[in-house]
Tab-separated table of C-alpha atoms (C1' of nucleotides) in Angstrom:
chain	number	residue	atom	x	y	z
A	1	MET	CA	-162.506	-151.540	26.494
A	2	PRO	CA	-164.585	-153.949	28.603
A	3	PHE	CA	-168.301	-153.840	28.142
A	4	VAL	CA	-170.149	-152.574	31.226
A	5	ASP	CA	-173.725	-153.688	31.515
A	6	PRO	CA	-175.684	-150.380	31.596
A	7	ALA	CA	-178.315	-152.086	33.745
A	8	ALA	CA	-175.767	-152.928	36.412
A	9	SER	CA	-175.611	-149.533	38.060
A	10	THR	CA	-179.376	-149.138	38.253
A	11	VAL	CA	-179.982	-152.693	39.395
A	12	ALA	CA	-177.218	-152.459	41.950
A	13	GLY	CA	-179.269	-150.466	44.415
A	14	ALA	CA	-182.125	-152.925	44.264
A	15	ILE	CA	-179.809	-155.858	44.869
A	16	VAL	CA	-176.973	-154.733	47.101
A	17	GLU	CA	-179.033	-153.358	49.959
A	18	PRO	CA	-181.330	-156.373	50.393
A	19	VAL	CA	-178.371	-158.754	50.235
A	20	LEU	CA	-176.497	-156.794	52.910
A	21	ASP	CA	-179.548	-156.885	55.165
A	22	TRP	CA	-180.046	-160.578	54.514
A	23	TYR	CA	-176.427	-161.288	55.387
A	24	ASP	CA	-176.759	-159.496	58.711
A	25	GLU	CA	-179.403	-162.014	59.726
A	26	ARG	CA	-178.461	-165.202	57.958
A	27	ALA	CA	-174.680	-165.360	57.723
A	28	ARG	CA	-173.064	-168.586	58.867
A	29	ASP	CA	-170.887	-168.393	61.927
A	30	LEU	CA	-167.636	-169.458	60.280
A	31	PRO	CA	-164.383	-169.249	62.257
A	32	TRP	CA	-162.462	-167.307	59.604
A	33	ARG	CA	-165.147	-164.618	59.854
A	34	ALA	CA	-164.929	-164.257	63.643
A	35	ALA	CA	-164.005	-160.904	65.159
A	36	ASP	CA	-160.639	-162.278	66.292
A	37	ARG	CA	-159.687	-163.478	62.807
A	38	THR	CA	-156.238	-162.720	61.466
A	39	PRO	CA	-155.183	-161.999	57.879
A	40	TRP	CA	-153.214	-165.232	57.964
A	41	GLY	CA	-156.296	-167.171	59.069
A	42	VAL	CA	-158.266	-165.612	56.239
A	43	LEU	CA	-155.567	-166.481	53.718
A	44	VAL	CA	-155.409	-170.087	54.938
A	45	SER	CA	-159.177	-170.385	54.657
A	46	GLU	CA	-159.190	-169.041	51.118
A	47	VAL	CA	-156.545	-171.466	49.940
A	48	MET	CA	-158.323	-174.387	51.605
A	49	LEU	CA	-161.607	-173.297	50.060
A	50	GLN	CA	-160.202	-173.366	46.540
A	51	GLN	CA	-162.440	-176.157	45.246
A	52	THR	CA	-163.117	-177.715	48.653
A	53	PRO	CA	-166.533	-177.238	50.321
A	54	VAL	CA	-166.893	-175.310	53.579
A	55	VAL	CA	-168.076	-178.287	55.621
A	56	ARG	CA	-164.841	-180.159	55.008
A	57	VAL	CA	-162.598	-177.128	55.397
A	58	GLU	CA	-163.854	-175.964	58.784
A	59	PRO	CA	-162.384	-178.688	61.033
A	60	ALA	CA	-159.149	-178.782	59.053
A	61	TRP	CA	-158.840	-174.998	59.330
A	62	ARG	CA	-159.278	-175.085	63.124
A	63	ALA	CA	-156.612	-177.729	63.570
A	64	TRP	CA	-154.286	-175.982	61.103
A	65	LEU	CA	-154.499	-172.576	62.791
A	66	ALA	CA	-154.087	-174.108	66.243
A	67	ARG	CA	-150.889	-175.785	65.074
A	68	TRP	CA	-149.481	-173.050	62.851
A	69	PRO	CA	-151.038	-169.767	64.044
A	70	ARG	CA	-148.601	-167.527	62.157
A	71	PRO	CA	-146.870	-167.710	58.771
A	72	VAL	CA	-143.524	-168.177	60.498
A	73	ASP	CA	-144.881	-171.297	62.219
A	74	LEU	CA	-145.936	-172.943	58.985
A	75	ALA	CA	-142.730	-171.846	57.301
A	76	ALA	CA	-140.734	-173.915	59.805
A	77	ALA	CA	-142.831	-177.076	59.499
A	78	SER	CA	-141.877	-180.283	57.733
A	79	PRO	CA	-143.658	-180.666	54.381
A	80	ALA	CA	-144.599	-184.200	55.423
A	81	ASP	CA	-146.461	-182.822	58.444
A	82	VAL	CA	-148.060	-180.171	56.256
A	83	LEU	CA	-149.305	-182.786	53.804
A	84	ARG	CA	-150.623	-184.976	56.615
A	85	ALA	CA	-152.461	-182.027	58.179
A	86	TRP	CA	-153.939	-181.247	54.763
A	87	ASP	CA	-155.426	-184.732	54.980
A	88	ARG	CA	-158.153	-185.266	52.384
A	89	LEU	CA	-158.904	-181.694	51.446
A	90	GLY	CA	-157.799	-182.593	47.942
A	91	TYR	CA	-155.328	-181.035	45.523
A	92	PRO	CA	-152.388	-181.483	47.928
A	93	ARG	CA	-150.213	-179.243	45.764
A	94	ARG	CA	-152.178	-176.444	47.419
A	95	ALA	CA	-150.712	-177.481	50.782
A	96	LEU	CA	-147.176	-177.179	49.461
A	97	ARG	CA	-147.975	-173.829	47.864
A	98	LEU	CA	-149.465	-172.608	51.125
A	99	GLN	CA	-146.234	-173.417	52.899
A	100	GLU	CA	-144.233	-171.733	50.131
A	101	CYS	CA	-146.586	-168.808	50.586
A	102	ALA	CA	-145.847	-168.715	54.326
A	103	ARG	CA	-142.116	-168.759	53.626
A	104	ALA	CA	-142.479	-165.961	51.078
A	105	ILE	CA	-144.447	-163.910	53.603
A	106	VAL	CA	-141.679	-164.385	56.151
A	107	GLU	CA	-138.923	-163.558	53.682
A	108	ARG	CA	-140.514	-160.695	51.767
A	109	HIS	CA	-142.960	-159.180	54.246
A	110	GLY	CA	-141.512	-159.706	57.711
A	111	GLY	CA	-143.989	-162.451	58.514
A	112	GLU	CA	-147.087	-160.295	57.968
A	113	VAL	CA	-149.639	-160.924	55.240
A	114	PRO	CA	-149.288	-157.984	52.825
A	115	ASP	CA	-152.296	-155.733	52.272
A	116	ASP	CA	-151.782	-154.725	48.677
A	117	ALA	CA	-153.002	-156.559	45.611
A	118	GLU	CA	-149.725	-156.795	43.779
A	119	ALA	CA	-147.823	-158.295	46.704
A	120	LEU	CA	-150.609	-160.764	47.432
A	121	ARG	CA	-150.873	-161.778	43.799
A	122	ALA	CA	-147.149	-162.559	43.757
A	123	LEU	CA	-147.477	-165.128	46.547
A	124	PRO	CA	-147.526	-168.845	45.639
A	125	GLY	CA	-151.047	-170.218	45.352
A	126	VAL	CA	-152.629	-166.766	45.372
A	127	GLY	CA	-154.514	-165.965	42.187
A	128	GLU	CA	-156.830	-163.131	41.241
A	129	TYR	CA	-159.697	-164.408	43.356
A	130	THR	CA	-157.722	-165.168	46.523
A	131	ALA	CA	-155.893	-161.831	46.452
A	132	ALA	CA	-159.201	-159.982	46.203
A	133	ALA	CA	-160.774	-162.108	48.934
A	134	VAL	CA	-157.925	-161.423	51.375
A	135	LEU	CA	-158.066	-157.694	50.660
A	136	ALA	CA	-161.796	-157.605	51.315
A	137	PHE	CA	-162.193	-160.116	54.154
A	138	ALA	CA	-158.985	-159.509	56.069
A	139	PHE	CA	-158.392	-155.825	55.429
A	140	GLY	CA	-161.843	-154.436	54.673
A	141	ARG	CA	-160.745	-153.072	51.315
A	142	ARG	CA	-162.782	-152.654	48.165
A	143	ALA	CA	-161.943	-155.502	45.810
A	144	VAL	CA	-163.764	-157.307	43.022
A	145	VAL	CA	-164.274	-160.696	44.649
A	146	LEU	CA	-165.561	-162.891	41.866
A	147	ASP	CA	-165.824	-166.549	42.784
A	148	THR	CA	-168.178	-169.216	41.505
A	149	ASN	CA	-170.920	-168.057	43.901
A	150	VAL	CA	-170.772	-164.367	43.057
A	151	ARG	CA	-170.533	-165.139	39.354
A	152	ARG	CA	-173.765	-167.103	39.601
A	153	VAL	CA	-175.557	-164.491	41.711
A	154	LEU	CA	-174.697	-161.733	39.230
A	155	ALA	CA	-175.402	-163.872	36.173
A	156	ARG	CA	-178.906	-164.449	37.466
A	157	SER	CA	-179.879	-161.278	39.290
A	158	VAL	CA	-178.276	-158.819	36.850
A	159	GLY	CA	-177.593	-160.815	33.690
A	160	GLY	CA	-180.846	-162.769	33.620
A	161	GLU	CA	-179.046	-166.031	32.875
A	162	ALA	CA	-179.409	-169.369	34.630
A	163	LEU	CA	-175.658	-169.855	34.958
A	164	PRO	CA	-172.509	-167.922	34.087
A	165	SER	CA	-170.359	-168.972	31.152
A	166	PRO	CA	-167.926	-171.852	31.759
A	167	SER	CA	-164.950	-169.503	31.915
A	168	GLN	CA	-164.898	-166.063	33.473
A	169	THR	CA	-165.153	-163.120	31.067
A	170	ARG	CA	-163.885	-159.555	31.225
A	171	GLY	CA	-167.466	-158.419	31.062
A	172	GLU	CA	-168.242	-160.199	34.303
A	173	VAL	CA	-165.385	-158.445	36.046
A	174	ALA	CA	-166.603	-155.078	34.762
A	175	ARG	CA	-170.143	-155.848	35.858
A	176	ALA	CA	-169.015	-156.965	39.316
A	177	ASP	CA	-166.986	-153.789	39.644
A	178	ALA	CA	-169.998	-151.695	38.633
A	179	VAL	CA	-172.280	-153.407	41.154
A	180	ALA	CA	-169.877	-153.259	44.116
A	181	PRO	CA	-170.438	-150.273	46.428
A	182	HIS	CA	-167.891	-147.486	46.325
A	183	ASP	CA	-167.291	-147.334	50.059
A	184	PRO	CA	-164.570	-149.840	51.049
A	185	ALA	CA	-166.298	-151.228	54.133
A	186	ARG	CA	-169.583	-151.681	52.296
A	187	ALA	CA	-167.817	-153.204	49.302
A	188	ALA	CA	-166.067	-155.710	51.550
A	189	ARG	CA	-169.375	-156.596	53.172
A	190	TRP	CA	-171.052	-156.913	49.782
A	191	ALA	CA	-168.308	-159.305	48.722
A	192	VAL	CA	-168.882	-161.721	51.579
A	193	ALA	CA	-172.650	-161.251	51.533
A	194	SER	CA	-173.063	-161.943	47.816
A	195	MET	CA	-170.839	-164.987	48.162
A	196	GLU	CA	-172.918	-166.245	51.072
A	197	LEU	CA	-176.112	-165.739	49.104
A	198	GLY	CA	-174.709	-167.871	46.304
A	199	ALA	CA	-173.673	-170.559	48.757
A	200	LEU	CA	-176.921	-170.756	50.723
A	201	VAL	CA	-179.769	-169.501	48.509
A	202	CYS	CA	-178.768	-168.803	44.917
A	203	THR	CA	-177.265	-172.263	44.557
A	204	ALA	CA	-176.227	-173.938	41.342
A	205	ARG	CA	-178.541	-176.923	41.512
A	206	SER	CA	-181.888	-175.932	43.021
A	207	PRO	CA	-181.984	-172.253	43.990
A	208	ARG	CA	-184.234	-171.341	46.893
A	209	CYS	CA	-185.827	-168.321	45.272
A	210	ASP	CA	-188.621	-168.319	47.864
A	211	ALA	CA	-186.016	-167.432	50.488
A	212	CYS	CA	-184.086	-164.970	48.328
A	213	PRO	CA	-183.955	-161.322	49.396
A	214	VAL	CA	-183.610	-160.123	45.802
A	215	ALA	CA	-186.160	-162.371	44.111
A	216	ALA	CA	-188.305	-159.353	43.281
A	217	ALA	CA	-185.406	-157.608	41.526
A	218	CYS	CA	-183.887	-160.692	39.904
A	219	ALA	CA	-183.527	-160.417	36.127
A	220	TRP	CA	-183.583	-164.189	35.751
A	221	ARG	CA	-186.835	-164.477	37.695
A	222	ALA	CA	-188.328	-161.614	35.730
A	223	THR	CA	-187.979	-163.598	32.511
A	224	GLY	CA	-189.367	-166.812	33.962
A	225	CYS	CA	-186.118	-168.530	34.912
A	226	PRO	CA	-185.026	-169.607	31.414
A	227	PRO	CA	-182.747	-172.672	31.257
A	228	ASP	CA	-178.983	-172.481	30.899
A	229	ALA	CA	-178.140	-170.830	27.597
A	230	HIS	CA	-174.678	-172.381	27.478
A	231	ALA	CA	-176.389	-175.796	27.558
A	232	HIS	CA	-173.447	-178.169	27.247
A	233	ARG	CA	-171.057	-177.272	30.036
A	234	ARG	CA	-167.513	-178.487	30.244
A	235	ARG	CA	-167.070	-182.184	29.953
A	236	THR	CA	-167.213	-183.748	33.352
A	237	GLN	CA	-163.822	-184.888	34.441
A	238	ALA	CA	-163.652	-188.625	34.856
A	239	TRP	CA	-162.583	-190.056	38.170
A	240	HIS	CA	-162.599	-193.859	38.280
A	241	GLY	CA	-159.529	-195.315	36.661
A	242	THR	CA	-157.753	-192.004	36.242
A	243	ASP	CA	-154.323	-190.764	37.178
A	244	ARG	CA	-155.952	-188.369	39.621
A	245	GLN	CA	-157.536	-191.228	41.520
A	246	ALA	CA	-154.279	-193.176	41.470
A	247	ARG	CA	-152.303	-190.186	42.708
A	248	GLY	CA	-154.841	-189.730	45.479
A	249	ARG	CA	-154.473	-193.350	46.558
A	250	ILE	CA	-150.714	-193.137	46.596
A	251	MET	CA	-150.804	-189.935	48.627
A	252	ALA	CA	-153.252	-191.474	51.093
A	253	LEU	CA	-150.924	-194.441	51.505
A	254	LEU	CA	-147.922	-192.226	52.175
A	255	ARG	CA	-149.850	-189.947	54.554
A	256	GLU	CA	-150.848	-192.874	56.714
A	257	ALA	CA	-147.409	-194.490	56.712
A	258	MET	CA	-145.008	-193.512	59.477
A	259	GLY	CA	-141.953	-193.801	57.258
A	260	PRO	CA	-140.831	-194.784	53.757
A	261	VAL	CA	-143.134	-197.191	51.937
A	262	PRO	CA	-141.802	-200.072	49.836
A	263	ALA	CA	-142.616	-200.194	46.142
A	264	ALA	CA	-144.744	-203.290	46.714
A	265	ALA	CA	-147.136	-201.279	48.887
A	266	VAL	CA	-147.526	-198.676	46.152
A	267	GLU	CA	-148.145	-201.471	43.688
A	268	ALA	CA	-150.978	-202.712	45.897
A	269	VAL	CA	-152.901	-199.441	45.589
A	270	CYS	CA	-152.015	-198.915	41.922
A	271	PRO	CA	-151.484	-202.241	40.156
A	272	ASP	CA	-151.164	-200.904	36.606
A	273	ARG	CA	-147.432	-200.539	36.069
A	274	GLU	CA	-147.542	-197.829	33.441
A	275	ARG	CA	-149.983	-195.720	35.404
A	276	ARG	CA	-148.039	-196.269	38.608
A	277	GLU	CA	-144.771	-195.128	37.093
A	278	ARG	CA	-146.401	-192.149	35.445
A	279	CYS	CA	-148.126	-191.068	38.655
A	280	LEU	CA	-145.062	-191.554	40.846
A	281	ALA	CA	-143.019	-189.505	38.406
A	282	SER	CA	-145.559	-186.692	38.409
A	283	LEU	CA	-145.871	-186.764	42.193
A	284	VAL	CA	-142.091	-186.501	42.499
A	285	ALA	CA	-142.056	-183.692	39.950
A	286	ASP	CA	-144.722	-181.890	41.973
A	287	GLY	CA	-142.630	-182.214	45.137
A	288	LEU	CA	-145.301	-184.314	46.831
A	289	VAL	CA	-143.236	-187.516	46.953
A	290	VAL	CA	-139.563	-188.359	47.295
A	291	SER	CA	-138.166	-191.688	46.121
A	292	HIS	CA	-135.197	-193.516	47.539
A	293	PRO	CA	-133.437	-195.930	45.187
A	294	ALA	CA	-133.077	-199.576	46.097
A	295	SER	CA	-130.285	-200.076	48.607
A	296	GLY	CA	-129.267	-203.368	47.070
A	297	PRO	CA	-129.978	-205.745	44.179
A	298	ASP	CA	-132.616	-207.610	46.181
A	299	GLU	CA	-134.203	-204.482	47.645
A	300	ASP	CA	-137.107	-202.385	46.371
A	301	PRO	CA	-137.033	-198.609	46.088
A	302	THR	CA	-139.074	-196.780	48.715
A	303	TYR	CA	-141.326	-193.742	48.599
A	304	ALA	CA	-142.180	-191.157	51.232
A	305	LEU	CA	-143.562	-187.698	51.810
A	306	PRO	CA	-140.917	-184.969	51.519
A	307	THR	CA	-139.224	-184.137	54.806
B	1	DA	C1'	-158.422	-170.738	26.115
B	2	DA	C1'	-157.855	-175.337	27.718
B	3	DC	C1'	-156.180	-178.669	30.711
B	4	DG	C1'	-154.658	-181.207	35.025
B	5	DC	C1'	-155.285	-181.463	39.583
B	6	DG	C1'	-158.737	-184.716	45.000
B	7	DG	C1'	-162.305	-186.058	47.089
B	8	DG	C1'	-166.773	-186.386	48.902
B	9	DG	C1'	-171.670	-185.687	48.999
B	10	DC	C1'	-175.935	-184.834	46.707
B	11	DT	C1'	-179.470	-185.572	43.014
C	1	DA	C1'	-173.568	-191.492	36.944
C	2	DG	C1'	-173.234	-186.827	36.842
C	3	DC	C1'	-172.617	-182.468	38.902
C	4	DC	C1'	-170.782	-179.274	42.037
C	5	DC	C1'	-167.535	-177.157	45.171
C	6	DA	C1'	-164.716	-169.414	48.224
C	7	DG	C1'	-159.296	-171.790	41.848
C	8	DC	C1'	-154.425	-171.966	40.509
C	9	DG	C1'	-150.535	-172.798	37.521
C	10	DT	C1'	-149.004	-174.378	33.183
C	11	DT	C1'	-149.151	-174.884	28.217
DNA sequence: AACGCGGGGCT
DNA sequence: AGCCCAGCGTT
């Protein structure tokens, strides 16, 4: 039985209404929120936004939707083109999953993004968060949309903590469910509004409490903004000299190449032989790279994006 | 529950 | 030099 914060229901009224009003005035004019948005456009935006900031997603999203406006369009594309269009959004496996998702939508749902949680959740690349976001943002349904922004907003305003715990808890889900309005349209609006507040005002680094519509009702403010109780967060993932950096360099090389790339070119961007072999093997296993064996004893193998 | 997975910009 | 970002899939 998940623990429901008894304060949540009483605090909800003092928080939800001001945030909805604030959103009406201050919301960013993002293309996937426009009146002419489609469920597919919303789904594409959510996948792109998985760990990639809005400012980098926006231009890529516009180009992507112009090129592949419907799931059936993306389903028919070459994976190499898909990976090139993904460009430097990061985590290119997401691009392949998005195409698999488009193909699944065509095969299972007649080319239309499904509007029920179970069907969405079964799509490649769609987890708990993305399924809820599509239900709320594309279909106006009530869903518990709990991303990093909303987690932080609720941890502070309701929980009185500086930051949420490193990993999401069942208690947070119960609390978010208790705070969300009952009416579907209002719940959907609360979802996007609370997320926007976390992105623009209730930020991780230096929150702008002077501009916050719920500062007066904020439990964290009420106790003097105590520091993060979880203190040591997760260990920061290294970057320089890692496989992730090497994989990124190899993918950048292959994206920019018109055709297959000789092994020597890969060696130039990843000189360490062991790392290079390990990364190429993992990229092939992930379906991001295909290798062609040497055509002769004096030839090198070549590498390319999957066609 | 913990880990691997890109990449860039900000402090 | 960290830290953060509309997370997901695998182990």
